[in-house]
Amino acid sequence: MYKEPASFKLDIESGVIEDSKRLVRRLSDMKGYFVDEEAWKELVEKENPVVYEVYAVEQEEREGDLNFATTILYPGKVGKEFFFTKGHFHAKPDRAEVYVALKGRGGMLLQTPEGEARWIPMEPGTIIYVPPYWAHRTVNTGREPFIFLAIYPADAGHDYGTIAKKGFSKIVIEEDGEVKVINNPRWKA
Ligand code: S6P
Ligand code: ZN
């Protein structure tokens, strides 16, 4: 009746968790996500880079249990827009989450179902509490891989549909050598 306690090895330098499930997202997996579609197409045809990798340790979907995963989000841009993760609400939208930044520089966009957005910068040591109901996407604003750990309820699940269709109301770009969080020109409330 009791599950066996377990420990896992995280390589802090690479972000890899031993004996976890690896998922790779290439730029071609993110059609429609970036504002500059021409730049997206060009980069997909040229090198189709890996945008991020996830190393996840997941339990059966059961209330009360926990999953965790590291993400390695690579540096890069599509047009002016920094590389980011797809971003999602939880399938059970009232499930919260905790992020711990380990390496590199970046930040998190959070958004309510009504489209109210927040930007929180992240550096090694930053811990973010993602409250229930907020969609979340991470962005690499640096020049090296941005690595973080996420801990989330085993029954949270992922709802990618809304964000895939509408995106976030803010985007994160580089302009004049600066990181800027601006309104998404394609956003419709
Ligand atoms: C899971 C957690 C992270 C993300 C990962 C990739 O709830 O938020 O492990 O899954 O950073 O992002 P995404 O949006 O493609 O799932
Ligand atoms: Zn999540």
XYZ file of C-alpha atoms and ligand atoms in Angstrom:
206
model
C 0.000 0.000 0.000
C 2.938 2.387 0.533
C 5.013 3.526 -2.403
C 8.755 3.255 -1.984
C 10.583 6.547 -1.289
C 13.027 7.378 -4.065
C 15.968 9.622 -4.851
C 17.169 10.872 -8.218
C 20.425 12.312 -9.524
C 20.261 15.755 -11.074
C 23.364 16.939 -12.908
C 23.272 20.636 -12.017
C 25.586 21.553 -14.909
C 23.563 19.918 -17.697
C 20.101 19.833 -16.096
C 19.716 16.122 -16.864
C 17.890 13.912 -14.329
C 19.024 10.288 -14.420
C 16.335 7.667 -15.099
C 13.782 10.242 -16.194
C 11.664 10.563 -19.312
C 13.200 12.856 -21.962
C 11.129 15.038 -24.251
C 12.563 17.203 -27.039
C 10.863 20.193 -28.639
C 12.302 21.446 -31.907
C 11.356 24.713 -33.574
C 9.231 22.770 -36.106
C 7.068 21.577 -33.178
C 6.168 25.218 -32.474
C 4.373 26.327 -35.637
C 2.245 29.396 -34.983
C 3.858 30.197 -31.637
C 6.195 33.021 -32.702
C 5.041 36.399 -33.987
C 7.494 36.541 -36.925
C 6.302 33.588 -39.031
C 8.772 34.280 -41.864
C 11.715 34.141 -39.444
C 10.273 30.941 -37.922
C 10.030 29.261 -41.351
C 13.518 30.323 -42.375
C 15.097 28.974 -39.185
C 13.127 25.703 -39.375
C 14.351 25.173 -42.948
C 17.931 26.154 -42.106
C 18.631 24.180 -38.924
C 15.385 23.409 -37.074
C 17.129 23.828 -33.693
C 16.113 22.122 -30.463
C 14.330 24.853 -28.480
C 14.033 22.892 -25.237
C 14.375 19.506 -23.581
C 12.432 18.245 -20.581
C 13.556 15.503 -18.147
C 10.476 14.403 -16.201
C 9.807 12.019 -13.327
C 6.061 11.484 -13.342
C 3.734 9.374 -11.190
C 0.317 8.000 -12.016
C -2.265 10.767 -12.243
C -3.501 10.733 -8.664
C -4.574 13.500 -6.310
C -1.953 14.228 -3.642
C 1.056 12.872 -5.526
C 3.817 14.986 -7.119
C 5.721 15.110 -10.402
C 8.895 17.024 -11.135
C 10.910 17.897 -14.214
C 13.880 19.933 -15.316
C 13.747 21.976 -18.496
C 16.775 23.006 -20.530
C 15.668 25.975 -22.611
C 18.290 26.844 -25.226
C 19.321 30.397 -26.125
C 18.063 31.759 -29.419
C 15.576 34.028 -31.103
C 12.942 33.924 -33.816
C 13.132 37.403 -35.280
C 13.347 39.591 -32.178
C 11.528 37.107 -29.950
C 13.521 35.015 -27.476
C 13.092 31.216 -27.439
C 10.373 30.084 -25.024
C 8.466 26.978 -23.934
C 4.996 26.393 -25.430
C 3.292 27.361 -22.192
C 0.125 25.877 -20.762
C -2.707 25.998 -18.288
C -3.053 22.864 -16.209
C -5.799 20.491 -17.392
C -7.041 20.713 -13.821
C -6.715 24.518 -13.849
C -6.701 24.937 -10.064
C -3.424 23.028 -9.684
C -0.446 25.179 -8.602
C 3.259 24.660 -9.321
C 6.707 25.671 -8.039
C 9.715 26.541 -10.224
C 13.349 26.746 -9.082
C 15.844 28.390 -11.444
C 19.194 26.565 -11.538
C 21.323 28.006 -14.335
C 21.295 30.744 -16.952
C 18.977 33.724 -17.251
C 15.392 34.103 -18.234
C 11.948 34.648 -16.863
C 8.378 33.505 -16.704
C 5.272 34.883 -18.358
C 2.110 34.093 -16.401
C -1.422 34.784 -17.527
C -4.965 34.453 -16.211
C -7.753 33.027 -18.384
C -8.845 36.653 -18.973
C -5.427 37.508 -20.425
C -3.923 39.479 -17.565
C -0.176 38.867 -17.756
C 2.836 39.062 -15.437
C 6.567 38.839 -16.147
C 8.934 37.528 -13.461
C 12.698 37.551 -14.193
C 14.571 34.395 -13.156
C 18.212 33.773 -12.273
C 19.824 30.891 -10.379
C 18.128 30.756 -6.968
C 14.841 32.351 -8.031
C 11.847 30.361 -6.793
C 8.478 31.069 -8.399
C 5.109 30.161 -6.975
C 2.682 29.633 -9.851
C -0.772 29.995 -8.291
C -3.821 27.993 -9.394
C -5.389 29.121 -12.720
C -2.325 30.931 -14.139
C -0.905 29.754 -17.472
C 2.902 29.777 -17.494
C 5.655 29.985 -20.103
C 9.407 30.360 -19.553
C 11.669 32.475 -21.764
C 15.467 32.320 -22.179
C 16.735 35.922 -22.305
C 20.408 34.952 -21.980
C 23.190 33.522 -24.112
C 23.543 30.152 -22.409
C 21.039 27.370 -21.689
C 18.443 28.380 -19.098
C 17.816 25.467 -16.713
C 15.094 25.146 -14.065
C 13.237 22.558 -11.998
C 9.433 22.440 -11.825
C 7.394 20.572 -9.190
C 3.706 20.047 -9.889
C 0.757 17.913 -8.759
C 0.627 14.487 -10.423
C -2.961 15.133 -11.526
C -2.342 18.673 -12.884
C -2.075 17.624 -16.538
C -1.442 20.061 -19.397
C -3.845 22.147 -21.434
C -1.838 23.490 -24.392
C -4.797 24.322 -26.647
C -5.692 27.803 -25.420
C -2.127 29.126 -25.511
C -1.365 27.424 -28.847
C -4.317 29.276 -30.344
C -4.127 32.665 -28.599
C -0.600 32.934 -27.227
C 0.215 35.246 -24.318
C -0.850 38.893 -24.246
C 2.829 39.856 -23.792
C 5.911 38.823 -25.738
C 9.591 39.086 -24.767
C 11.966 40.539 -27.331
C 15.453 41.920 -27.744
C 15.590 45.466 -29.058
C 18.600 47.806 -29.057
C 20.455 45.130 -27.051
C 17.821 45.220 -24.296
C 15.276 42.709 -23.030
C 11.789 44.168 -23.472
C 8.400 42.810 -22.449
C 5.854 44.313 -24.836
C 2.228 43.807 -25.832
C 1.712 40.944 -28.270
C 0.683 42.591 -31.555
C -1.355 39.480 -32.443
C -3.222 39.294 -29.109
C -7.013 39.357 -29.263
C -8.863 39.555 -25.944
C 4.951 21.165 -16.085
C 5.960 22.282 -15.995
C 7.228 22.170 -16.872
C 6.929 22.323 -18.400
C 8.212 22.442 -19.232
C 7.941 22.571 -20.739
O 3.731 21.485 -15.445
O 5.320 23.517 -16.144
O 7.897 20.988 -16.624
O 6.153 21.252 -18.853
O 8.942 23.558 -18.814
O 7.013 23.575 -21.017
P 5.659 23.226 -21.792
O 4.832 24.467 -21.714
O 6.020 22.812 -23.174
O 5.024 22.075 -21.039
Zn 2.791 23.569 -15.470
